[in-house]
Amino acid sequence: MPKYIDIHSHINFKAFDEDRNTVLHRTLNDDIWVINVGTQIDTSKKAVEMTNEFKEGVFATIGLHPIHTSASHHDKNELGDEGKEFTSRGEIFDKEKYRELIKQGKVVGIGECGLDYFHMDEESIEKQRKAFIEQIELANESNLPLMLHIRNNPKDKTRNAYFDVYELLKKYSKVKGVSHFFAGSIEDMKRFIEIGILVSFAGPITFPPKIEICDYESVIRETPLDMILADTDSPYVAPVPHRGKRNEPVYVKEIVKKIAEIKGLPELDVVEAIVLNAKKLFDI
Ligand SMILES: [Zn+2]
């Protein structure tokens, strides 16, 4: 059993093209396992291929990120210079293609999928909902947990992506899952726990508090230890003391340490609990 599991990383992205295997070896040598997360068909395929290059400790989830359901901002870290045409078109979720991918490697979940209201209009939100529901259906039929991406628009308090995801899950989902990079309220967290959705915290919990964005300390204090996970979302948003650098899975230790500190529990207890939660949810 590893000491840590980073349940959400993107070592499949272009940002790691130069040193992907070095990063993964560093991760595994540090007794850390990693789940690489697909965001559209190409990054999902890449994540699955990578699981076959390592005997253990490297897993994949496959799915269509809500921002890739429409024309979206092009991120060089994710797709490099190529693929511009592809991202500007947006991808329609093709269940059959993803179903095929499940058989090709150690696929432990579906996503990242969900709702992203950060810079989206009505039309794209409708596309996001449709793609999300289809991914919930794929998760149901393959009995795999959901890797959820949920983001609010701080300028529009009239809608809450966490609540909308909760309602869709209640209506359609038969599986468990995790809300990665959680930045919701205590109420959002409690609703998720009730329906078997774990919450995973990322780099921002180590930053100086910005309560208007998320009151991480209160949310973490209230979240039961058996429902907490930790993720880096590498290459993005590295935790303190690595803030500003390219993120990578070994930094998950800083996030787990901070969770223990906030909860006022011995670090080792939290380390063990979180790894058990991850093993149980993803059946690894
Ligand atoms: Zn991600």
PDB file of C-alpha atoms and ligand atoms in Angstrom:
ATOM      1  CA  MET A   1       0.000   0.000   0.000  1.00  0.00           C
ATOM      2  CA  PRO A   2       1.365   3.454  -0.865  1.00  0.00           C
ATOM      3  CA  LYS A   3       1.650   6.236   1.692  1.00  0.00           C
ATOM      4  CA  TYR A   4      -0.258   8.768  -0.429  1.00  0.00           C
ATOM      5  CA  ILE A   5      -2.530   8.789  -3.481  1.00  0.00           C
ATOM      6  CA  ASP A   6      -2.867  11.946  -5.565  1.00  0.00           C
ATOM      7  CA  ILE A   7      -6.357  11.304  -6.876  1.00  0.00           C
ATOM      8  CA  HIS A   8      -6.330  13.999  -9.566  1.00  0.00           C
ATOM      9  CA  SER A   9      -3.328  14.911 -11.694  1.00  0.00           C
ATOM     10  CA  HIS A  10      -2.704  15.581 -15.375  1.00  0.00           C
ATOM     11  CA  ILE A  11       0.736  14.130 -16.061  1.00  0.00           C
ATOM     12  CA  ASN A  12      -0.902  13.166 -19.380  1.00  0.00           C
ATOM     13  CA  PHE A  13      -0.863  16.872 -20.387  1.00  0.00           C
ATOM     14  CA  LYS A  14       1.640  18.593 -22.691  1.00  0.00           C
ATOM     15  CA  ALA A  15       3.207  20.367 -19.711  1.00  0.00           C
ATOM     16  CA  PHE A  16       4.924  17.036 -18.907  1.00  0.00           C
ATOM     17  CA  ASP A  17       6.003  16.041 -22.421  1.00  0.00           C
ATOM     18  CA  GLU A  18       9.667  16.677 -21.670  1.00  0.00           C
ATOM     19  CA  ASP A  19       9.967  14.753 -18.417  1.00  0.00           C
ATOM     20  CA  ARG A  20       6.790  12.691 -17.939  1.00  0.00           C
ATOM     21  CA  ASN A  21       8.547   9.482 -16.899  1.00  0.00           C
ATOM     22  CA  THR A  22      10.972  11.265 -14.583  1.00  0.00           C
ATOM     23  CA  VAL A  23       8.030  12.871 -12.790  1.00  0.00           C
ATOM     24  CA  LEU A  24       6.188   9.566 -12.509  1.00  0.00           C
ATOM     25  CA  HIS A  25       9.261   7.712 -11.223  1.00  0.00           C
ATOM     26  CA  ARG A  26       9.833  10.447  -8.658  1.00  0.00           C
ATOM     27  CA  THR A  27       6.212  10.027  -7.570  1.00  0.00           C
ATOM     28  CA  LEU A  28       6.340   6.240  -7.267  1.00  0.00           C
ATOM     29  CA  ASN A  29       9.765   6.285  -5.545  1.00  0.00           C
ATOM     30  CA  ASP A  30       8.253   8.576  -2.936  1.00  0.00           C
ATOM     31  CA  ASP A  31       5.603   5.931  -2.215  1.00  0.00           C
ATOM     32  CA  ILE A  32       2.832   7.917  -3.893  1.00  0.00           C
ATOM     33  CA  TRP A  33       0.295   6.592  -6.380  1.00  0.00           C
ATOM     34  CA  VAL A  34      -1.373   8.825  -8.939  1.00  0.00           C
ATOM     35  CA  ILE A  35      -4.598   8.972 -10.927  1.00  0.00           C
ATOM     36  CA  ASN A  36      -4.206  10.846 -14.219  1.00  0.00           C
ATOM     37  CA  VAL A  37      -7.375  12.479 -15.368  1.00  0.00           C
ATOM     38  CA  GLY A  38      -8.584  12.832 -18.959  1.00  0.00           C
ATOM     39  CA  THR A  39     -10.335  16.031 -20.050  1.00  0.00           C
ATOM     40  CA  GLN A  40     -11.317  15.093 -23.617  1.00  0.00           C
ATOM     41  CA  ILE A  41     -10.703  12.121 -25.901  1.00  0.00           C
ATOM     42  CA  ASP A  42      -6.971  12.699 -26.571  1.00  0.00           C
ATOM     43  CA  THR A  43      -5.944  13.369 -22.970  1.00  0.00           C
ATOM     44  CA  SER A  44      -8.137  10.445 -21.857  1.00  0.00           C
ATOM     45  CA  LYS A  45      -6.377   8.094 -24.301  1.00  0.00           C
ATOM     46  CA  LYS A  46      -2.999   9.319 -23.124  1.00  0.00           C
ATOM     47  CA  ALA A  47      -3.910   8.747 -19.471  1.00  0.00           C
ATOM     48  CA  VAL A  48      -4.998   5.181 -20.271  1.00  0.00           C
ATOM     49  CA  GLU A  49      -1.804   4.412 -22.249  1.00  0.00           C
ATOM     50  CA  MET A  50       0.295   5.572 -19.315  1.00  0.00           C
ATOM     51  CA  THR A  51      -1.334   3.053 -16.969  1.00  0.00           C
ATOM     52  CA  ASN A  52       0.102   0.258 -19.096  1.00  0.00           C
ATOM     53  CA  GLU A  53       3.653   1.535 -18.816  1.00  0.00           C
ATOM     54  CA  PHE A  54       3.828   1.010 -15.047  1.00  0.00           C
ATOM     55  CA  LYS A  55       3.279  -2.225 -13.141  1.00  0.00           C
ATOM     56  CA  GLU A  56       1.477  -0.451 -10.337  1.00  0.00           C
ATOM     57  CA  GLY A  57       0.598   2.942  -8.949  1.00  0.00           C
ATOM     58  CA  VAL A  58      -0.496   4.749 -12.134  1.00  0.00           C
ATOM     59  CA  PHE A  59      -4.222   4.862 -12.918  1.00  0.00           C
ATOM     60  CA  ALA A  60      -6.561   6.790 -15.210  1.00  0.00           C
ATOM     61  CA  THR A  61     -10.000   8.323 -15.305  1.00  0.00           C
ATOM     62  CA  ILE A  62     -11.527   9.167 -18.670  1.00  0.00           C
ATOM     63  CA  GLY A  63     -14.037  11.825 -19.570  1.00  0.00           C
ATOM     64  CA  LEU A  64     -15.011  15.136 -21.105  1.00  0.00           C
ATOM     65  CA  HIS A  65     -14.354  18.236 -19.005  1.00  0.00           C
ATOM     66  CA  PRO A  66     -17.303  20.667 -19.048  1.00  0.00           C
ATOM     67  CA  ILE A  67     -15.213  23.450 -20.617  1.00  0.00           C
ATOM     68  CA  HIS A  68     -14.384  21.163 -23.550  1.00  0.00           C
ATOM     69  CA  THR A  69     -18.037  20.718 -24.486  1.00  0.00           C
ATOM     70  CA  SER A  70     -17.977  24.118 -26.284  1.00  0.00           C
ATOM     71  CA  ALA A  71     -15.538  26.498 -27.858  1.00  0.00           C
ATOM     72  CA  SER A  72     -13.112  27.159 -25.043  1.00  0.00           C
ATOM     73  CA  HIS A  73     -10.015  28.960 -23.979  1.00  0.00           C
ATOM     74  CA  HIS A  74      -6.985  27.081 -25.343  1.00  0.00           C
ATOM     75  CA  ASP A  75      -4.533  25.991 -22.657  1.00  0.00           C
ATOM     76  CA  LYS A  76      -1.013  25.303 -23.931  1.00  0.00           C
ATOM     77  CA  ASN A  77      -0.170  23.350 -20.773  1.00  0.00           C
ATOM     78  CA  GLU A  78      -2.943  20.939 -21.588  1.00  0.00           C
ATOM     79  CA  LEU A  79      -2.838  20.408 -25.344  1.00  0.00           C
ATOM     80  CA  GLY A  80       0.276  22.177 -26.607  1.00  0.00           C
ATOM     81  CA  ASP A  81       0.222  24.109 -29.828  1.00  0.00           C
ATOM     82  CA  GLU A  82      -1.628  21.457 -31.764  1.00  0.00           C
ATOM     83  CA  GLY A  83      -5.274  20.729 -31.262  1.00  0.00           C
ATOM     84  CA  LYS A  84      -6.372  24.344 -31.519  1.00  0.00           C
ATOM     85  CA  GLU A  85      -8.923  23.554 -34.138  1.00  0.00           C
ATOM     86  CA  PHE A  86     -10.215  20.677 -32.054  1.00  0.00           C
ATOM     87  CA  THR A  87     -10.714  22.700 -28.860  1.00  0.00           C
ATOM     88  CA  SER A  88     -12.304  25.596 -30.652  1.00  0.00           C
ATOM     89  CA  ARG A  89     -14.963  23.239 -32.061  1.00  0.00           C
ATOM     90  CA  GLY A  90     -15.779  21.656 -28.754  1.00  0.00           C
ATOM     91  CA  GLU A  91     -16.274  17.902 -28.331  1.00  0.00           C
ATOM     92  CA  ILE A  92     -19.562  16.026 -28.350  1.00  0.00           C
ATOM     93  CA  PHE A  93     -19.360  13.197 -25.830  1.00  0.00           C
ATOM     94  CA  ASP A  94     -19.174   9.897 -27.722  1.00  0.00           C
ATOM     95  CA  LYS A  95     -20.065   7.235 -25.180  1.00  0.00           C
ATOM     96  CA  GLU A  96     -18.986   4.369 -27.401  1.00  0.00           C
ATOM     97  CA  LYS A  97     -15.438   5.720 -27.826  1.00  0.00           C
ATOM     98  CA  TYR A  98     -15.029   6.148 -24.092  1.00  0.00           C
ATOM     99  CA  ARG A  99     -16.592   2.752 -23.400  1.00  0.00           C
ATOM    100  CA  GLU A 100     -13.886   1.200 -25.595  1.00  0.00           C
ATOM    101  CA  LEU A 101     -11.176   3.064 -23.676  1.00  0.00           C
ATOM    102  CA  ILE A 102     -12.267   1.518 -20.369  1.00  0.00           C
ATOM    103  CA  LYS A 103     -11.027  -1.872 -21.606  1.00  0.00           C
ATOM    104  CA  GLN A 104      -7.617  -0.602 -22.625  1.00  0.00           C
ATOM    105  CA  GLY A 105      -5.933   0.059 -19.268  1.00  0.00           C
ATOM    106  CA  LYS A 106      -6.399   0.666 -15.560  1.00  0.00           C
ATOM    107  CA  VAL A 107      -9.402   2.969 -15.763  1.00  0.00           C
ATOM    108  CA  VAL A 108     -10.733   3.650 -12.265  1.00  0.00           C
ATOM    109  CA  GLY A 109     -13.323   6.349 -12.864  1.00  0.00           C
ATOM    110  CA  ILE A 110     -15.315   8.515 -15.276  1.00  0.00           C
ATOM    111  CA  GLY A 111     -14.480  12.220 -15.622  1.00  0.00           C
ATOM    112  CA  GLU A 112     -13.471  14.846 -15.126  1.00  0.00           C
ATOM    113  CA  CYS A 113     -17.050  15.762 -15.763  1.00  0.00           C
ATOM    114  CA  GLY A 114     -19.505  18.131 -14.159  1.00  0.00           C
ATOM    115  CA  LEU A 115     -20.462  21.793 -14.465  1.00  0.00           C
ATOM    116  CA  ASP A 116     -18.244  24.847 -14.869  1.00  0.00           C
ATOM    117  CA  TYR A 117     -19.981  28.228 -14.589  1.00  0.00           C
ATOM    118  CA  PHE A 118     -16.778  30.257 -14.484  1.00  0.00           C
ATOM    119  CA  HIS A 119     -17.056  31.820 -17.915  1.00  0.00           C
ATOM    120  CA  MET A 120     -19.979  30.130 -19.565  1.00  0.00           C
ATOM    121  CA  ASP A 121     -23.214  31.264 -21.210  1.00  0.00           C
ATOM    122  CA  GLU A 122     -26.637  29.560 -21.194  1.00  0.00           C
ATOM    123  CA  GLU A 123     -26.059  27.648 -24.402  1.00  0.00           C
ATOM    124  CA  SER A 124     -22.817  26.103 -23.225  1.00  0.00           C
ATOM    125  CA  ILE A 125     -24.304  25.213 -19.843  1.00  0.00           C
ATOM    126  CA  GLU A 126     -26.934  23.168 -21.661  1.00  0.00           C
ATOM    127  CA  LYS A 127     -24.145  21.324 -23.530  1.00  0.00           C
ATOM    128  CA  GLN A 128     -22.315  20.740 -20.265  1.00  0.00           C
ATOM    129  CA  ARG A 129     -25.411  19.232 -18.659  1.00  0.00           C
ATOM    130  CA  LYS A 130     -25.998  16.889 -21.580  1.00  0.00           C
ATOM    131  CA  ALA A 131     -22.377  15.651 -21.620  1.00  0.00           C
ATOM    132  CA  PHE A 132     -22.441  15.267 -17.830  1.00  0.00           C
ATOM    133  CA  ILE A 133     -25.613  13.160 -17.830  1.00  0.00           C
ATOM    134  CA  GLU A 134     -24.158  10.853 -20.484  1.00  0.00           C
ATOM    135  CA  GLN A 135     -21.015  10.417 -18.431  1.00  0.00           C
ATOM    136  CA  ILE A 136     -23.091   9.589 -15.355  1.00  0.00           C
ATOM    137  CA  GLU A 137     -24.801   6.912 -17.468  1.00  0.00           C
ATOM    138  CA  LEU A 138     -21.447   5.501 -18.558  1.00  0.00           C
ATOM    139  CA  ALA A 139     -20.317   5.434 -14.917  1.00  0.00           C
ATOM    140  CA  ASN A 140     -23.535   3.617 -13.950  1.00  0.00           C
ATOM    141  CA  GLU A 141     -23.219   0.937 -16.600  1.00  0.00           C
ATOM    142  CA  SER A 142     -19.520   0.352 -15.881  1.00  0.00           C
ATOM    143  CA  ASN A 143     -19.879   0.704 -12.125  1.00  0.00           C
ATOM    144  CA  LEU A 144     -17.068   3.250 -11.884  1.00  0.00           C
ATOM    145  CA  PRO A 145     -16.997   6.294  -9.582  1.00  0.00           C
ATOM    146  CA  LEU A 146     -17.301   9.843 -10.939  1.00  0.00           C
ATOM    147  CA  MET A 147     -14.424  12.324 -10.960  1.00  0.00           C
ATOM    148  CA  LEU A 148     -16.306  15.611 -10.619  1.00  0.00           C
ATOM    149  CA  HIS A 149     -15.172  19.050 -11.740  1.00  0.00           C
ATOM    150  CA  ILE A 150     -17.381  21.822 -10.346  1.00  0.00           C
ATOM    151  CA  ARG A 151     -16.709  25.529 -10.549  1.00  0.00           C
ATOM    152  CA  ASN A 152     -18.807  28.550  -9.687  1.00  0.00           C
ATOM    153  CA  ASN A 153     -18.659  32.014 -11.137  1.00  0.00           C
ATOM    154  CA  PRO A 154     -17.894  34.324  -8.173  1.00  0.00           C
ATOM    155  CA  LYS A 155     -19.560  37.184 -10.066  1.00  0.00           C
ATOM    156  CA  ASP A 156     -22.856  35.329 -10.418  1.00  0.00           C
ATOM    157  CA  LYS A 157     -24.189  34.267  -7.034  1.00  0.00           C
ATOM    158  CA  THR A 158     -27.605  33.423  -8.484  1.00  0.00           C
ATOM    159  CA  ARG A 159     -26.545  29.933  -9.487  1.00  0.00           C
ATOM    160  CA  ASN A 160     -24.610  27.286  -7.608  1.00  0.00           C
ATOM    161  CA  ALA A 161     -22.846  24.634  -9.718  1.00  0.00           C
ATOM    162  CA  TYR A 162     -22.465  22.399  -6.630  1.00  0.00           C
ATOM    163  CA  PHE A 163     -26.204  22.340  -6.071  1.00  0.00           C
ATOM    164  CA  ASP A 164     -26.936  21.748  -9.753  1.00  0.00           C
ATOM    165  CA  VAL A 165     -24.473  18.842  -9.835  1.00  0.00           C
ATOM    166  CA  TYR A 166     -26.043  17.443  -6.657  1.00  0.00           C
ATOM    167  CA  GLU A 167     -29.489  17.517  -8.269  1.00  0.00           C
ATOM    168  CA  LEU A 168     -28.269  15.764 -11.415  1.00  0.00           C
ATOM    169  CA  LEU A 169     -26.483  13.121  -9.353  1.00  0.00           C
ATOM    170  CA  LYS A 170     -29.580  12.503  -7.245  1.00  0.00           C
ATOM    171  CA  LYS A 171     -31.638  12.071 -10.370  1.00  0.00           C
ATOM    172  CA  TYR A 172     -29.280   9.953 -12.500  1.00  0.00           C
ATOM    173  CA  SER A 173     -26.322   8.513 -10.586  1.00  0.00           C
ATOM    174  CA  LYS A 174     -26.062   5.043  -9.084  1.00  0.00           C
ATOM    175  CA  VAL A 175     -22.358   5.342  -8.268  1.00  0.00           C
ATOM    176  CA  LYS A 176     -20.121   7.101  -5.782  1.00  0.00           C
ATOM    177  CA  GLY A 177     -17.638   9.798  -6.693  1.00  0.00           C
ATOM    178  CA  VAL A 178     -15.464  12.680  -5.614  1.00  0.00           C
ATOM    179  CA  SER A 179     -15.681  16.434  -6.047  1.00  0.00           C
ATOM    180  CA  HIS A 180     -12.047  17.345  -6.811  1.00  0.00           C
ATOM    181  CA  PHE A 181     -10.536  20.778  -5.977  1.00  0.00           C
ATOM    182  CA  PHE A 182     -13.493  21.357  -3.680  1.00  0.00           C
ATOM    183  CA  ALA A 183     -14.294  25.034  -3.136  1.00  0.00           C
ATOM    184  CA  GLY A 184     -17.937  24.889  -2.086  1.00  0.00           C
ATOM    185  CA  SER A 185     -19.733  25.717   1.144  1.00  0.00           C
ATOM    186  CA  ILE A 186     -20.344  23.552   4.199  1.00  0.00           C
ATOM    187  CA  GLU A 187     -23.904  22.955   2.914  1.00  0.00           C
ATOM    188  CA  ASP A 188     -22.572  21.844  -0.492  1.00  0.00           C
ATOM    189  CA  MET A 189     -20.178  19.451   1.261  1.00  0.00           C
ATOM    190  CA  LYS A 190     -22.911  18.030   3.498  1.00  0.00           C
ATOM    191  CA  ARG A 191     -25.260  17.419   0.577  1.00  0.00           C
ATOM    192  CA  PHE A 192     -22.493  15.509  -1.232  1.00  0.00           C
ATOM    193  CA  ILE A 193     -21.586  13.389   1.796  1.00  0.00           C
ATOM    194  CA  GLU A 194     -25.249  12.405   2.112  1.00  0.00           C
ATOM    195  CA  ILE A 195     -25.214  10.852  -1.377  1.00  0.00           C
ATOM    196  CA  GLY A 196     -21.783   9.199  -1.120  1.00  0.00           C
ATOM    197  CA  ILE A 197     -19.715  11.872  -2.837  1.00  0.00           C
ATOM    198  CA  LEU A 198     -16.335  12.486  -1.182  1.00  0.00           C
ATOM    199  CA  VAL A 199     -14.673  15.889  -1.220  1.00  0.00           C
ATOM    200  CA  SER A 200     -11.069  16.376  -2.275  1.00  0.00           C
ATOM    201  CA  PHE A 201      -9.016  19.420  -1.359  1.00  0.00           C
ATOM    202  CA  ALA A 202      -6.205  20.924  -3.426  1.00  0.00           C
ATOM    203  CA  GLY A 203      -3.433  23.560  -3.301  1.00  0.00           C
ATOM    204  CA  PRO A 204      -5.550  26.605  -2.353  1.00  0.00           C
ATOM    205  CA  ILE A 205      -6.086  25.264   1.194  1.00  0.00           C
ATOM    206  CA  THR A 206      -2.406  26.074   1.828  1.00  0.00           C
ATOM    207  CA  PHE A 207      -2.756  29.685   0.620  1.00  0.00           C
ATOM    208  CA  PRO A 208      -3.558  32.635   2.890  1.00  0.00           C
ATOM    209  CA  PRO A 209      -7.340  32.376   3.504  1.00  0.00           C
ATOM    210  CA  LYS A 210      -9.729  34.164   1.155  1.00  0.00           C
ATOM    211  CA  ILE A 211     -13.019  33.507   2.854  1.00  0.00           C
ATOM    212  CA  GLU A 212     -15.034  35.272   0.140  1.00  0.00           C
ATOM    213  CA  ILE A 213     -13.936  32.477  -2.260  1.00  0.00           C
ATOM    214  CA  CYS A 214     -14.103  29.504   0.098  1.00  0.00           C
ATOM    215  CA  ASP A 215     -13.863  29.130   3.860  1.00  0.00           C
ATOM    216  CA  TYR A 216     -11.619  26.069   3.581  1.00  0.00           C
ATOM    217  CA  GLU A 217     -10.823  25.893   7.286  1.00  0.00           C
ATOM    218  CA  SER A 218     -14.464  25.593   8.342  1.00  0.00           C
ATOM    219  CA  VAL A 219     -15.315  23.180   5.521  1.00  0.00           C
ATOM    220  CA  ILE A 220     -12.342  20.909   6.292  1.00  0.00           C
ATOM    221  CA  ARG A 221     -13.066  20.960  10.021  1.00  0.00           C
ATOM    222  CA  GLU A 222     -16.655  19.841   9.337  1.00  0.00           C
ATOM    223  CA  THR A 223     -15.860  17.171   6.737  1.00  0.00           C
ATOM    224  CA  PRO A 224     -15.749  13.667   8.255  1.00  0.00           C
ATOM    225  CA  LEU A 225     -12.279  12.129   7.963  1.00  0.00           C
ATOM    226  CA  ASP A 226     -13.639   9.110   6.092  1.00  0.00           C
ATOM    227  CA  MET A 227     -15.003  11.363   3.305  1.00  0.00           C
ATOM    228  CA  ILE A 228     -11.863  13.429   2.596  1.00  0.00           C
ATOM    229  CA  LEU A 229      -9.368  13.076  -0.261  1.00  0.00           C
ATOM    230  CA  ALA A 230      -6.462  15.194  -1.541  1.00  0.00           C
ATOM    231  CA  ASP A 231      -5.488  16.118  -5.090  1.00  0.00           C
ATOM    232  CA  THR A 232      -2.848  18.284  -6.748  1.00  0.00           C
ATOM    233  CA  ASP A 233      -4.504  18.998 -10.132  1.00  0.00           C
ATOM    234  CA  SER A 234      -0.936  19.057 -11.543  1.00  0.00           C
ATOM    235  CA  PRO A 235       0.375  20.978 -13.448  1.00  0.00           C
ATOM    236  CA  TYR A 236      -1.850  23.718 -11.959  1.00  0.00           C
ATOM    237  CA  VAL A 237      -2.026  25.488  -8.575  1.00  0.00           C
ATOM    238  CA  ALA A 238       0.940  24.097  -6.638  1.00  0.00           C
ATOM    239  CA  PRO A 239       0.565  24.253  -2.832  1.00  0.00           C
ATOM    240  CA  VAL A 240       2.767  26.348  -0.551  1.00  0.00           C
ATOM    241  CA  PRO A 241       5.839  26.181  -0.390  1.00  0.00           C
ATOM    242  CA  HIS A 242       5.891  25.371  -4.116  1.00  0.00           C
ATOM    243  CA  ARG A 243       3.304  27.968  -5.103  1.00  0.00           C
ATOM    244  CA  GLY A 244       3.917  29.396  -8.579  1.00  0.00           C
ATOM    245  CA  LYS A 245       5.925  26.379  -9.786  1.00  0.00           C
ATOM    246  CA  ARG A 246       4.626  23.638 -12.051  1.00  0.00           C
ATOM    247  CA  ASN A 247       2.688  21.342  -9.744  1.00  0.00           C
ATOM    248  CA  GLU A 248       3.386  17.605  -9.497  1.00  0.00           C
ATOM    249  CA  PRO A 249       2.000  14.661  -7.493  1.00  0.00           C
ATOM    250  CA  VAL A 250       4.710  14.594  -4.767  1.00  0.00           C
ATOM    251  CA  TYR A 251       3.350  17.923  -3.519  1.00  0.00           C
ATOM    252  CA  VAL A 252       0.183  16.135  -2.385  1.00  0.00           C
ATOM    253  CA  LYS A 253       2.020  15.699   0.935  1.00  0.00           C
ATOM    254  CA  GLU A 254       1.696  19.434   1.633  1.00  0.00           C
ATOM    255  CA  ILE A 255      -2.063  19.278   1.130  1.00  0.00           C
ATOM    256  CA  VAL A 256      -2.519  16.289   3.428  1.00  0.00           C
ATOM    257  CA  LYS A 257      -0.311  17.960   6.056  1.00  0.00           C
ATOM    258  CA  LYS A 258      -2.517  21.072   5.928  1.00  0.00           C
ATOM    259  CA  ILE A 259      -5.703  19.007   6.299  1.00  0.00           C
ATOM    260  CA  ALA A 260      -4.225  17.393   9.450  1.00  0.00           C
ATOM    261  CA  GLU A 261      -3.227  20.798  10.801  1.00  0.00           C
ATOM    262  CA  ILE A 262      -6.692  22.283  10.249  1.00  0.00           C
ATOM    263  CA  LYS A 263      -8.412  19.272  11.772  1.00  0.00           C
ATOM    264  CA  GLY A 264      -5.966  19.232  14.704  1.00  0.00           C
ATOM    265  CA  LEU A 265      -5.251  15.537  14.223  1.00  0.00           C
ATOM    266  CA  PRO A 266      -1.929  13.633  14.161  1.00  0.00           C
ATOM    267  CA  GLU A 267      -0.587  13.843  10.616  1.00  0.00           C
ATOM    268  CA  LEU A 268      -0.017  10.105  10.332  1.00  0.00           C
ATOM    269  CA  ASP A 269      -3.663   9.338  11.157  1.00  0.00           C
ATOM    270  CA  VAL A 270      -4.798  11.666   8.384  1.00  0.00           C
ATOM    271  CA  VAL A 271      -2.252  10.256   5.901  1.00  0.00           C
ATOM    272  CA  GLU A 272      -3.555   6.740   6.559  1.00  0.00           C
ATOM    273  CA  ALA A 273      -7.221   7.670   6.478  1.00  0.00           C
ATOM    274  CA  ILE A 274      -6.920   9.502   3.154  1.00  0.00           C
ATOM    275  CA  VAL A 275      -5.087   6.684   1.417  1.00  0.00           C
ATOM    276  CA  LEU A 276      -7.703   4.208   2.625  1.00  0.00           C
ATOM    277  CA  ASN A 277     -10.521   6.461   1.388  1.00  0.00           C
ATOM    278  CA  ALA A 278      -8.891   6.630  -2.060  1.00  0.00           C
ATOM    279  CA  LYS A 279      -8.296   2.886  -2.263  1.00  0.00           C
ATOM    280  CA  LYS A 280     -11.874   2.202  -1.309  1.00  0.00           C
ATOM    281  CA  LEU A 281     -13.477   4.692  -3.686  1.00  0.00           C
ATOM    282  CA  PHE A 282     -11.419   3.713  -6.735  1.00  0.00           C
ATOM    283  CA  ASP A 283     -11.109   0.032  -5.793  1.00  0.00           C
ATOM    284  CA  ILE A 284      -7.317   0.060  -6.201  1.00  0.00           C
TER     285      ILE A 284
HETATM  286 ZN    ZN B   1      -8.242  18.573 -13.532  1.00  0.00          ZN
END
